[in-house]
Amino acid sequence: MRLTIHRGTHEIGGTCIELQAKNSKILLDFGLPLVDQNREPFDSDKIRNKSKEQL
């Protein structure tokens, strides 16, 4: 079994963890970061009612 942490090691929220065994993979806890790209506090109102394509 292999565990891969794709993001979120230095933050709370926004983690993405992958578990892989043989021919199977599962992604766990891929939520939103609590800060934006500029390291400003995350404002959920900016993304409310947007589709995943818009994000």
Short mmCIF file of N, CA and C in Angstrom, two decimals:
data_model
loop_
_atom_site.label_atom_id
_atom_site.label_comp_id
_atom_site.label_asym_id
_atom_site.label_seq_id
_atom_site.Cartn_x
_atom_site.Cartn_y
_atom_site.Cartn_z
N MET A 1 0.85 -1.17 0.00
CA MET A 1 0.00 0.00 0.00
C MET A 1 0.90 1.23 0.00
N ARG A 2 0.48 2.24 -0.75
CA ARG A 2 1.25 3.48 -0.83
C ARG A 2 0.35 4.66 -0.46
N LEU A 3 0.86 5.54 0.37
CA LEU A 3 0.17 6.76 0.79
C LEU A 3 0.89 7.94 0.16
N THR A 4 0.14 8.81 -0.55
CA THR A 4 0.71 10.01 -1.16
C THR A 4 -0.07 11.22 -0.69
N ILE A 5 0.62 12.19 -0.13
CA ILE A 5 -0.02 13.45 0.26
C ILE A 5 0.26 14.45 -0.85
N HIS A 6 -0.79 14.85 -1.55
CA HIS A 6 -0.63 15.74 -2.70
C HIS A 6 -0.59 17.21 -2.28
N ARG A 7 -1.31 17.58 -1.24
CA ARG A 7 -1.27 18.95 -0.73
C ARG A 7 -1.84 18.97 0.67
N GLY A 8 -1.56 20.07 1.38
CA GLY A 8 -2.14 20.26 2.69
C GLY A 8 -1.23 19.91 3.85
N THR A 9 0.05 19.67 3.59
CA THR A 9 0.94 19.28 4.68
C THR A 9 1.29 20.45 5.59
N HIS A 10 1.16 21.68 5.11
CA HIS A 10 1.52 22.85 5.90
C HIS A 10 0.33 23.77 6.14
N GLU A 11 -0.89 23.21 6.11
CA GLU A 11 -2.08 24.03 6.29
C GLU A 11 -3.20 23.20 6.88
N ILE A 12 -4.20 23.89 7.40
CA ILE A 12 -5.41 23.24 7.87
C ILE A 12 -6.45 23.42 6.78
N GLY A 13 -7.03 22.34 6.33
CA GLY A 13 -7.99 22.40 5.23
C GLY A 13 -7.29 22.25 3.90
N GLY A 14 -8.02 21.80 2.91
CA GLY A 14 -7.47 21.68 1.57
C GLY A 14 -6.53 20.53 1.36
N THR A 15 -6.60 19.53 2.21
CA THR A 15 -5.71 18.38 2.05
C THR A 15 -6.19 17.49 0.91
N CYS A 16 -5.29 16.74 0.35
CA CYS A 16 -5.61 15.75 -0.67
C CYS A 16 -4.67 14.57 -0.46
N ILE A 17 -5.22 13.45 -0.04
CA ILE A 17 -4.44 12.26 0.30
C ILE A 17 -4.88 11.12 -0.61
N GLU A 18 -3.93 10.41 -1.16
CA GLU A 18 -4.21 9.28 -2.05
C GLU A 18 -3.68 7.99 -1.43
N LEU A 19 -4.53 6.98 -1.37
CA LEU A 19 -4.13 5.64 -0.96
C LEU A 19 -4.18 4.74 -2.19
N GLN A 20 -3.10 3.99 -2.41
CA GLN A 20 -3.04 3.13 -3.59
C GLN A 20 -2.59 1.74 -3.16
N ALA A 21 -3.29 0.72 -3.65
CA ALA A 21 -2.93 -0.67 -3.41
C ALA A 21 -3.23 -1.47 -4.67
N LYS A 22 -2.23 -2.11 -5.21
CA LYS A 22 -2.36 -2.90 -6.45
C LYS A 22 -2.99 -2.04 -7.54
N ASN A 23 -4.19 -2.40 -7.98
CA ASN A 23 -4.85 -1.68 -9.07
C ASN A 23 -5.93 -0.71 -8.60
N SER A 24 -5.94 -0.39 -7.31
CA SER A 24 -6.97 0.49 -6.76
C SER A 24 -6.37 1.75 -6.18
N LYS A 25 -7.12 2.85 -6.33
CA LYS A 25 -6.72 4.13 -5.73
C LYS A 25 -7.95 4.76 -5.10
N ILE A 26 -7.74 5.51 -4.03
CA ILE A 26 -8.82 6.29 -3.42
C ILE A 26 -8.23 7.62 -2.95
N LEU A 27 -8.97 8.70 -3.20
CA LEU A 27 -8.58 10.03 -2.72
C LEU A 27 -9.41 10.35 -1.49
N LEU A 28 -8.76 10.93 -0.49
CA LEU A 28 -9.42 11.25 0.77
C LEU A 28 -9.29 12.72 1.10
N ASP A 29 -10.36 13.29 1.65
CA ASP A 29 -10.33 14.62 2.27
C ASP A 29 -9.76 15.69 1.35
N PHE A 30 -10.32 15.85 0.16
CA PHE A 30 -9.84 16.89 -0.73
C PHE A 30 -10.77 18.10 -0.63
N GLY A 31 -10.69 18.79 0.52
CA GLY A 31 -11.51 19.96 0.80
C GLY A 31 -10.87 21.24 0.32
N LEU A 32 -11.39 22.36 0.77
CA LEU A 32 -10.90 23.67 0.36
C LEU A 32 -9.86 24.20 1.34
N PRO A 33 -8.82 24.84 0.85
CA PRO A 33 -7.86 25.50 1.74
C PRO A 33 -8.54 26.64 2.49
N LEU A 34 -8.04 26.99 3.65
CA LEU A 34 -8.60 28.08 4.43
C LEU A 34 -8.00 29.43 4.06
N VAL A 35 -7.07 29.44 3.11
CA VAL A 35 -6.51 30.69 2.58
C VAL A 35 -6.53 30.61 1.06
N ASP A 36 -6.54 31.77 0.40
CA ASP A 36 -6.55 31.78 -1.06
C ASP A 36 -5.12 31.74 -1.61
N GLN A 37 -4.98 31.93 -2.92
CA GLN A 37 -3.67 31.84 -3.57
C GLN A 37 -2.69 32.88 -3.04
N ASN A 38 -3.21 34.01 -2.56
CA ASN A 38 -2.36 35.09 -2.04
C ASN A 38 -2.14 34.99 -0.54
N ARG A 39 -2.53 33.84 0.03
CA ARG A 39 -2.40 33.57 1.48
C ARG A 39 -3.31 34.47 2.32
N GLU A 40 -4.37 35.01 1.69
CA GLU A 40 -5.38 35.80 2.40
C GLU A 40 -6.44 34.84 2.94
N PRO A 41 -7.14 35.23 4.02
CA PRO A 41 -8.19 34.36 4.55
C PRO A 41 -9.20 34.00 3.46
N PHE A 42 -9.62 32.75 3.44
CA PHE A 42 -10.55 32.26 2.42
C PHE A 42 -11.93 32.85 2.65
N ASP A 43 -12.56 33.36 1.59
CA ASP A 43 -13.90 33.93 1.65
C ASP A 43 -14.84 33.03 0.86
N SER A 44 -15.63 32.23 1.55
CA SER A 44 -16.50 31.27 0.88
C SER A 44 -17.59 31.94 0.05
N ASP A 45 -17.92 33.20 0.34
CA ASP A 45 -18.93 33.90 -0.45
C ASP A 45 -18.48 34.09 -1.90
N LYS A 46 -17.18 34.13 -2.14
CA LYS A 46 -16.67 34.32 -3.50
C LYS A 46 -16.93 33.11 -4.40
N ILE A 47 -17.10 31.93 -3.81
CA ILE A 47 -17.31 30.73 -4.62
C ILE A 47 -18.71 30.15 -4.48
N ARG A 48 -19.53 30.75 -3.66
CA ARG A 48 -20.88 30.23 -3.45
C ARG A 48 -21.62 30.16 -4.79
N ASN A 49 -22.30 29.07 -5.02
CA ASN A 49 -23.12 28.83 -6.22
C ASN A 49 -22.32 28.74 -7.51
N LYS A 50 -21.03 28.47 -7.44
CA LYS A 50 -20.22 28.26 -8.65
C LYS A 50 -20.09 26.76 -8.90
N SER A 51 -20.02 26.40 -10.16
CA SER A 51 -19.84 24.99 -10.51
C SER A 51 -18.38 24.61 -10.34
N LYS A 52 -18.10 23.32 -10.38
CA LYS A 52 -16.71 22.88 -10.25
C LYS A 52 -15.88 23.35 -11.43
N GLU A 53 -16.49 23.52 -12.60
CA GLU A 53 -15.76 24.03 -13.76
C GLU A 53 -15.34 25.49 -13.56
N GLN A 54 -16.18 26.27 -12.90
CA GLN A 54 -15.86 27.68 -12.65
C GLN A 54 -14.77 27.84 -11.60
N LEU A 55 -14.66 26.85 -10.72
CA LEU A 55 -13.66 26.94 -9.67
C LEU A 55 -12.31 26.59 -10.24
#
